[in-house]
Every structure is written in C-alpha cells, then in structure tokens.
Amino acid sequence: MSVNVKRRLDYQPPLYTITNVVMHVQLHATATRIKTVSTVQRVGDHNSPLFLDGEKMQLLSLAVNGEAYNLYSHVEGGISLTEVPDTFELTVETEIDPQNNKALEGLYLSNGVFCTQCEAEGFRRITYFLDRPDVLAKYEVTVSGDKEKYPTLLANGNPIAKGEESDGTHWVTWQDPHPKPCYLFALVAGDFDLLEDSYTTTSGRDVKLELYVDKGKRDKGVFALESLKRAMKWDEDTFGLEYDLDIYMIVAVDFFNMGAMENKGLNVFNSKFVLADQDSATDEDFFNVESVIAHEYFHNWTGNRVTCRDWFQLSLKEGLTVFRDQQFSADMTSALSNRIKHVRVMREHQFAEDASAMSHPIRPDEVIEMNNFYTVTVYDKGAEVIRMFHTLLGADGFRKGMDEYFRRHDGQAVTCDDFVAAMQTATERDLSHFAKWYSQSGTPVVGVSRMYDKQKRTLHISLSQHTPATANQQEKEPLYIPVAFECIDDTGKHYPDDDGLIKDGLVILDKPSVSLMFSDVPESCLPVVLGNFSAPVKVDNPLSAKELLQIFRFADDPFNRWDAMQSLYDWCITQIELDKSVPDSVWKALADVIAAEKDNHELLGECLSIPSFETLCQTRVGVDVAALASARQSFCAQFASELQSALLTVWNGFSSVSYTYKQTDVNARRCKNVALGHLARTADGEALIEKQFAEADNMTDSLGALRAAQSGSAEVFNSLMTAFEQKWNHDPLVLDKWFALNATTEREDILAHITMLKSHPQFTMGNPNRVRALIGSFAFYNPVGFHQPDGSGYQYVTDYLLELDQHNPQVAARIVTPLTQWQNYADKHQQKMKAQLTRLVNHEGLSKDVFEKVSKSLAYEKSE
Ligand code: B3K
Ligand code: ZN
C-alpha cells in the first residue's frame, strides 16, 4: 500500500489563502449539489499552482472570476490549478452522495438527517478547498431542501434570510461573522423537536440557546440545556470568557463517529451525550452529558477563536479543553471522584498506548491518517500536561497565562509553542525544560527509595526518574516532573525535609534523581508521592501492605489515600498469582477501613473498587490473561466472603430516597452498587440483586443490579437481562448498555452469543454506537473472551473489522486498538494476535486508518 506520511517539521505556510466563502447547498439524498464561491489570494511572490484538497465527489464545474476555467488537472487527493490571478473568485460546483456515505465523514444522511463532520479532513469531501486549519475564512451558507422532510435547515452563525419555492423546497441563509477553518463548518437538516432557552452574558449579550433532538425526545434534552448554561457561566467566572454569537445551537444525532463536534455556533452531538432522564440514563450518563456539553462549549475559545496551525498541534485545543472540562466537572460534582475517573483512563488506556507501537508525544511528529491521532495521549495526557502548568503556576498564574494567550492569538491559528510562550511571558517563568512534555513520548517511572539510619534517626529519600524507550523514540531525557510529596509517620505526623526541597507540597524532579533528607524522624516515616496524580507517570515505591494502610489512614491527599488502597489490592492479587495467601491482618484492616469511612460515601465507593483487569496489566509484564483474570476473580471472591457483613451494612445503609442527580446521592448510589457488585459473589447475592432490580426507580440502580448479576449466577443474570431487554427494546441508547453487558460477560460460548446479538433487530453495523457497544466492548473489556487461548477471539474481531473497515474506517481503526497492543501479553497471546494483524495488513483495500495502526504494530516487532 502506498501511504503518505506527513511530518510535523515539514510544515509550510499556505501558498494561497481563502478569506471569504459563499456556499449554496441543494440537499438531495443521493445527489446533493454544492456551489462554493471562494475569494482566493496568493500569499507571497511565487508561481506555484493552486492545489485544492478534494476526494470522493464529482466535480461539475470550475470558474475563475465567473469564467469557466480549464487550466486544472486531477492529481492525487485533489485538483491543481495553474496560472490563477493573484486575487480572484473561484467557483466550484460539486455533487456528492450523502446517503451512501457510511464513513460518516463529510456530509452524510442517516436516519433521515443530513449532517456533517469535517474535523479533521472531512470538508474536502464536500467541495474542493484548502482543507487545512490555518486557512481562516468567513462563511455565508444557503441550505435548501425539501420542506416536509427537512423542516429544519441549519448552518454556522446567525440566520439572515429564508424563503420557499413553489416546488416544495425551502431555504435558509446563515452567516458566520467569525473567520474559521473549514473543519468547523457544519450543516444539519432534518425534522426535530426543539428546546429553546436563553442566556445573558456578563457583558449583556442575549444568546438564544437551541437544542434539537429526535421527535418525541424533548424531555430528555432538558438536562443538557441546563448543563450548557452552567458551562457558559463557569467559563465567564473562571476565565472571563464569554460567548460571541447571538445563537448557540446543539443538534443530537444518532449516527456519529465520536462524542460530539464543536462546529462554530452549531455543535453536533452523538445523542448519547445529550439525551438523559432518570429512567434511561445512569448517574455516569448525566455526568458525561454535562462534561461533553461543556467540552464542546469551551472549544469556542480554546479551539475556535484560537485554533491550531496544523493538525500536529491538536493537543493545543484538545488537551487544554479536556483540562477545562475536567475543572468544570470537578466544580459541578466533586474533585476526588473526577480525579480518580481521569487517572483510571490514564492507567487503563494511555499507559497502554505509550507501551504500544502507537506511542506518540502529545504533539505527534508523524501521521498517516489524522483521525488516528484523536487519542488518549493527545487528549488525556495532553490535559495532564496542562494540569501540570496549573499546578506549577497556581490558579492565578495559569489565568494570567490564558489571558495572555488570548490577547496574543485571538483569531489566529497557532502552535503548542505559542501556548507555552504565552504562559511563560505572563508568569515570568522559564518553562523551556517543562516544554519537553510536548516532544517526548512514553510514561516516565518515578522510583522512590528510602534509607533510614536508626542511630542518627535520619531518613534519606531518593526520587528518580526513568522513561523507557518507546516505539517512536529510543532516547529519553529527564523531564520536569512536579511530584506532590508528604512524609508521614505511623501517628499521622507530617515532616518537612531538611533542605526545604518540598515547597507547597511539591518536589520538582527535574534531573535523573533528587535526594531529600529528613533529620530526627521516627523509623515509621513514609514517602507519600504523586498526590492528586501530580504528573502522568508510574510510581515505583516499594511499600508493604502495612505501610499502604498507614498511608490510607494518614495521608492528607485523598487521592493518595485511594491510591494506597489500589496498590494494596494490586499487592494482594500478586500474592494470589504467587500462590500465597492474603494475610488475615489485611482483611481485618479492610473491615476497619469500611467501618471508619462508612459515612464518606465518595471515598468509600472508590476504595471498594478493585483495580480493573486493564489497570492491573500496566503493573505487570508478559500477562497471561487467564491466569491474571483468575487471580483477580479469586481475590474478588475472597473479598466478598471475608467482608460480607461489612459490605451488607454498606448496601443496606442507603434507604431508597426518590431519585435526584445530585452529588451526595450519586456518591451514595455508587457506594451501594459497588457493594452489591461484591455481594453478588456471596450466597445472599441473588436475593439482593433481585430486590434492587425490582425496586429501582432509576437506571443507575437497575444497571447496578445487572452489573452485579454479571458476576453472580448465570441463571439470575440471564433472567434479568431478558427482562431488561424487553423493557428497553424500543430505546437503542439504553440497549447499548445491554449489548455491552452481553459482550463483557464471561461465558464459554461468547463468540456464538455475539453472533446471535449481531442479528438482534436493533443491531446494525451502520451505527457506531451499536458497534462500539457490542464489538468494541468485547475487544476492550472482555479479556478472557478476547484473549481465548486458541486465538478465536482475535480472529472473530478481525473478521468483523475487515467488514466494518469497508464502510467506516474511523470506527474500525479505533476498535483494532486492543489487537495492536500485544506487547503487554505473554508470548502465546502475542503470536496469535500478530497472526490476525498480518491478516489485516495483507488485506487488499484496507483503509489507511487501519493500515497505519496495524502496520506500525507489526513493524514494532521487527525493531525489537
Ligand atoms: N474535536 C472533535 C473530535 C473530532 C474527531 C475527528 N475524528 C470533538 C472534540 O474533541 O471535542
Ligand atoms: Zn475536543
């Protein structure tokens, strides 16, 4: 396969630019016509041809300054025009087939709704254009279509004119006064229910808020609209950022490749992140709706007003916007559970990505298919890097830096370096060493070692750092790592270090190692590191079970307390892997923990959660899946039986109040459901699960019962699953939870079971949510089923991906991820995983999306 690798360092400013665009879009299911009039300008003094990106469409005509133009040729990926004037009007007419656009990129028609997705490079499937983020133009867009089928016609900006024709069509003209890159272009047409509201900004701008949902779903949009107003207010209060148009629209669609898209003034959302009510959405769904609504809204400044110069800079907008939505969610809900949620994502997915062939810095250097780089590294590690700025500069310093960033770059397309420079100038800090986080990939390991001198009563603690080589980079340099640090003894007393290297609770580890001395301290003193997950690193801090419990009891930082419990569970599971037993003292201590924290539902709920299989993989090498899964299972079983009465008290502790989505109740429900998950493994489990399922007045408790039942008796599980399916058969978004539960169940016949589910009337390969729920959940979260010793799980997923890839490469490339992460597993798994990767790479017609990930994964093997 011939592939075109793009490199960050090859960036060249555009040879031409487009400042103004007037579009007419005549909607038709299979033959939509688009007339685009662009004002084009040569940049600088040169005679190079004008290259316009374009793919998967028909060119109907081309004119320069109104005259038909034929000095052009079709070249790979677009057209090339020679001898164009310095400034001119380019008219391009194209025709596309939205109904058969199953890739859901560009303009597509699904379920009677026309909708666009242009980021990263979808605009080039609508018209021939300079499809790059550093070309910013003003747009005026007229959309016309059948009035009955598409009563709502939307595009970016403000509506300025509308009309009707005698042939049953109507049209609306939209004008967006803010210059934008074409990836933020959007168009939607369909028949929706509308929720309306308004918001007045601090400076007095009245903004109309409109939320479009499927007919009959109005009530499920209320929470999203309320969330939007909270996000608007929060961004004014926290960053002084106001909305800048008179109207803000959100449309929920059922067919969408990802979560949502921040098109200027017209966000398009996967309906999963808009629709929510107590019957059909869990607490987690409510949380996700609020955070995705906020994320897309926050992009209006971090992404739209200041955008990326080129796609290698993606983390400029994504890392920053994820950080902003995390801060918002923490303020709206609770800081600790949010932090834990994000750390879980880092440990389960980002560390795995860094250990794989796809490892890349948050600002990647080489890309084949840009859509493959909307990754946990760019997004979540990117957000961790922004968080470190915040930690190092303080909230005020960070705010100053943000103000400076907008002062300098509003209306521009810029780079990550520009962001760092603004932060640096505003705070007068030298951030050059810190900036290495942008260019170096891999997960640093922070090592902690201690030496206590009994005679002198001194403690010497050494912190070191080491970043293992990654697929893309052999050599690593020391990074600038803020390590939150506490030193505590077994009575909870905290000690400062002799040299004052601990400042504001932080030690800066900016060299291979740093030494801390503590004089006149007791032997029980322990180093407690990485409070609040102060850096995206792994920690190697050898602590005994007793010491971990000491940290749990006495650390100031609640994240450290939770983390100590996680390490303790990991240690216990290791004992089982080594055929040793978990000492009674641990069970006794765990019972004490539950008793002591019984009223702290937030912490208790998190502390009763056993690390996921995926997290455990990151603290091990050469994982034998069945062995690790069975060690984890047997720990869970023993946990349930040893702590049964304490867990029962926890479960019983919450009287059924009627449902509200408020944080104290969310914490209580979470705690109760985690307890039920354990109790499922005891003799009382069935009765408790059935009771909760029968009495639940909300989806969180229904699903909590089902999840618990998954690890109890198959009979109960199956009967509840049948009841659930019957109840929710009409609602595909709820059914996705059911598909996912099916796909993650351990059963001998799992592959046959999935095959049966594929013919469920609600399942379709054309809808990414269904595919992710069934096939994605299986590949990512059913380790025992996916990693079956005979390789049949890998083969099954590969067969599916080969078919899916023909329609929707983006989704196929995402689901192939677990297969490409073979490095972490035992040899016997690796061979069989690679066999399927080889099958994929040899497949004729494979998309470049899947090709990039699979070929890199196989090449990694050769370089070892
Ligand atoms: N910016 C979009 C993601 C686009 C993904 C393109 N494959 C959503 C977001 O991060 O807000
Ligand atoms: Zn984003």
PDB file of C-alpha atoms in Angstrom, residues 711-814:
ATOM      1  CA  SER A 711     -20.587 -11.891  38.348  1.00  0.00           C
ATOM      2  CA  GLY A 712     -23.228 -13.989  40.110  1.00  0.00           C
ATOM      3  CA  SER A 713     -25.289 -16.947  38.906  1.00  0.00           C
ATOM      4  CA  ALA A 714     -25.859 -17.188  35.155  1.00  0.00           C
ATOM      5  CA  GLU A 715     -29.488 -18.014  35.703  1.00  0.00           C
ATOM      6  CA  VAL A 716     -30.330 -14.830  37.574  1.00  0.00           C
ATOM      7  CA  PHE A 717     -28.239 -12.765  35.209  1.00  0.00           C
ATOM      8  CA  ASN A 718     -29.967 -14.191  32.156  1.00  0.00           C
ATOM      9  CA  SER A 719     -33.421 -13.694  33.531  1.00  0.00           C
ATOM     10  CA  LEU A 720     -32.747 -10.075  34.488  1.00  0.00           C
ATOM     11  CA  MET A 721     -31.124  -9.414  31.123  1.00  0.00           C
ATOM     12  CA  THR A 722     -34.208 -10.765  29.369  1.00  0.00           C
ATOM     13  CA  ALA A 723     -36.480  -8.550  31.427  1.00  0.00           C
ATOM     14  CA  PHE A 724     -34.284  -5.541  30.716  1.00  0.00           C
ATOM     15  CA  GLU A 725     -34.211  -6.218  27.008  1.00  0.00           C
ATOM     16  CA  GLN A 726     -37.969  -6.497  26.861  1.00  0.00           C
ATOM     17  CA  LYS A 727     -38.416  -3.269  28.715  1.00  0.00           C
ATOM     18  CA  TRP A 728     -35.937  -1.270  26.636  1.00  0.00           C
ATOM     19  CA  ASN A 729     -36.244  -2.829  23.247  1.00  0.00           C
ATOM     20  CA  HIS A 730     -37.541   0.436  21.811  1.00  0.00           C
ATOM     21  CA  ASP A 731     -34.606   2.535  23.009  1.00  0.00           C
ATOM     22  CA  PRO A 732     -31.315   1.771  21.258  1.00  0.00           C
ATOM     23  CA  LEU A 733     -29.254   4.018  23.549  1.00  0.00           C
ATOM     24  CA  VAL A 734     -30.359   2.016  26.567  1.00  0.00           C
ATOM     25  CA  LEU A 735     -29.995  -1.199  24.663  1.00  0.00           C
ATOM     26  CA  ASP A 736     -26.342  -0.293  24.112  1.00  0.00           C
ATOM     27  CA  LYS A 737     -25.823  -0.857  27.827  1.00  0.00           C
ATOM     28  CA  TRP A 738     -27.382  -4.279  27.385  1.00  0.00           C
ATOM     29  CA  PHE A 739     -25.262  -5.086  24.336  1.00  0.00           C
ATOM     30  CA  ALA A 740     -22.159  -4.053  26.287  1.00  0.00           C
ATOM     31  CA  LEU A 741     -23.094  -6.206  29.273  1.00  0.00           C
ATOM     32  CA  ASN A 742     -23.631  -9.158  26.981  1.00  0.00           C
ATOM     33  CA  ALA A 743     -20.300  -8.573  25.285  1.00  0.00           C
ATOM     34  CA  THR A 744     -18.338  -8.357  28.533  1.00  0.00           C
ATOM     35  CA  THR A 745     -19.814 -11.449  30.161  1.00  0.00           C
ATOM     36  CA  GLU A 746     -17.571 -14.415  30.727  1.00  0.00           C
ATOM     37  CA  ARG A 747     -19.137 -17.409  29.049  1.00  0.00           C
ATOM     38  CA  GLU A 748     -17.823 -20.355  27.074  1.00  0.00           C
ATOM     39  CA  ASP A 749     -19.946 -19.600  24.043  1.00  0.00           C
ATOM     40  CA  ILE A 750     -19.257 -15.876  23.987  1.00  0.00           C
ATOM     41  CA  LEU A 751     -18.479 -15.766  20.254  1.00  0.00           C
ATOM     42  CA  ALA A 752     -21.660 -17.602  19.299  1.00  0.00           C
ATOM     43  CA  HIS A 753     -23.518 -15.325  21.662  1.00  0.00           C
ATOM     44  CA  ILE A 754     -22.163 -12.202  19.985  1.00  0.00           C
ATOM     45  CA  THR A 755     -23.014 -13.638  16.599  1.00  0.00           C
ATOM     46  CA  MET A 756     -26.566 -14.078  17.773  1.00  0.00           C
ATOM     47  CA  LEU A 757     -26.654 -10.493  19.058  1.00  0.00           C
ATOM     48  CA  LYS A 758     -25.441  -9.194  15.725  1.00  0.00           C
ATOM     49  CA  SER A 759     -28.770 -10.290  14.291  1.00  0.00           C
ATOM     50  CA  HIS A 760     -30.738  -8.530  17.015  1.00  0.00           C
ATOM     51  CA  PRO A 761     -33.289  -6.253  15.307  1.00  0.00           C
ATOM     52  CA  GLN A 762     -31.732  -3.191  16.950  1.00  0.00           C
ATOM     53  CA  PHE A 763     -28.176  -4.029  15.977  1.00  0.00           C
ATOM     54  CA  THR A 764     -26.710  -2.553  12.828  1.00  0.00           C
ATOM     55  CA  MET A 765     -23.151  -2.242  11.625  1.00  0.00           C
ATOM     56  CA  GLY A 766     -24.066   1.187  10.255  1.00  0.00           C
ATOM     57  CA  ASN A 767     -24.441   2.728  13.710  1.00  0.00           C
ATOM     58  CA  PRO A 768     -21.132   3.345  15.526  1.00  0.00           C
ATOM     59  CA  ASN A 769     -22.783   3.326  18.967  1.00  0.00           C
ATOM     60  CA  ARG A 770     -24.084  -0.215  18.411  1.00  0.00           C
ATOM     61  CA  VAL A 771     -20.743  -1.397  17.044  1.00  0.00           C
ATOM     62  CA  ARG A 772     -18.817   0.101  19.937  1.00  0.00           C
ATOM     63  CA  ALA A 773     -21.289  -1.336  22.458  1.00  0.00           C
ATOM     64  CA  LEU A 774     -21.084  -4.879  21.160  1.00  0.00           C
ATOM     65  CA  ILE A 775     -17.810  -5.397  19.315  1.00  0.00           C
ATOM     66  CA  GLY A 776     -15.843  -2.601  20.986  1.00  0.00           C
ATOM     67  CA  SER A 777     -16.819  -3.677  24.498  1.00  0.00           C
ATOM     68  CA  PHE A 778     -15.844  -7.237  23.709  1.00  0.00           C
ATOM     69  CA  ALA A 779     -12.414  -6.327  22.339  1.00  0.00           C
ATOM     70  CA  PHE A 780     -11.603  -3.768  25.033  1.00  0.00           C
ATOM     71  CA  TYR A 781     -13.286  -5.160  28.138  1.00  0.00           C
ATOM     72  CA  ASN A 782     -13.737  -8.902  27.870  1.00  0.00           C
ATOM     73  CA  PRO A 783     -10.160 -10.028  28.418  1.00  0.00           C
ATOM     74  CA  VAL A 784     -10.988 -13.695  28.883  1.00  0.00           C
ATOM     75  CA  GLY A 785     -13.225 -13.854  25.822  1.00  0.00           C
ATOM     76  CA  PHE A 786     -10.999 -11.778  23.582  1.00  0.00           C
ATOM     77  CA  HIS A 787      -7.747 -13.489  24.590  1.00  0.00           C
ATOM     78  CA  GLN A 788      -9.006 -17.086  24.329  1.00  0.00           C
ATOM     79  CA  PRO A 789      -6.005 -19.398  24.134  1.00  0.00           C
ATOM     80  CA  ASP A 790      -6.871 -20.664  20.654  1.00  0.00           C
ATOM     81  CA  GLY A 791      -6.922 -17.148  19.227  1.00  0.00           C
ATOM     82  CA  SER A 792     -10.583 -17.387  18.233  1.00  0.00           C
ATOM     83  CA  GLY A 793     -11.442 -14.087  19.959  1.00  0.00           C
ATOM     84  CA  TYR A 794      -8.816 -12.241  17.924  1.00  0.00           C
ATOM     85  CA  GLN A 795      -9.970 -13.914  14.766  1.00  0.00           C
ATOM     86  CA  TYR A 796     -13.572 -13.033  15.456  1.00  0.00           C
ATOM     87  CA  VAL A 797     -12.817  -9.350  15.949  1.00  0.00           C
ATOM     88  CA  THR A 798     -10.582  -9.307  12.878  1.00  0.00           C
ATOM     89  CA  ASP A 799     -13.298 -10.843  10.699  1.00  0.00           C
ATOM     90  CA  TYR A 800     -15.653  -8.167  11.877  1.00  0.00           C
ATOM     91  CA  LEU A 801     -13.177  -5.346  11.377  1.00  0.00           C
ATOM     92  CA  LEU A 802     -12.461  -6.410   7.819  1.00  0.00           C
ATOM     93  CA  GLU A 803     -16.105  -5.925   7.011  1.00  0.00           C
ATOM     94  CA  LEU A 804     -16.570  -2.752   9.060  1.00  0.00           C
ATOM     95  CA  ASP A 805     -13.487  -1.161   7.543  1.00  0.00           C
ATOM     96  CA  GLN A 806     -15.112  -1.148   4.119  1.00  0.00           C
ATOM     97  CA  HIS A 807     -17.817   1.187   5.427  1.00  0.00           C
ATOM     98  CA  ASN A 808     -16.413   3.043   8.384  1.00  0.00           C
ATOM     99  CA  PRO A 809     -12.622   3.084   8.646  1.00  0.00           C
ATOM    100  CA  GLN A 810     -12.563   5.518  11.577  1.00  0.00           C
ATOM    101  CA  VAL A 811     -14.532   3.248  13.860  1.00  0.00           C
ATOM    102  CA  ALA A 812     -12.690   0.151  12.623  1.00  0.00           C
ATOM    103  CA  ALA A 813      -9.348   1.801  13.396  1.00  0.00           C
ATOM    104  CA  ARG A 814     -10.475   2.550  16.914  1.00  0.00           C
TER     105      ARG A 814
END
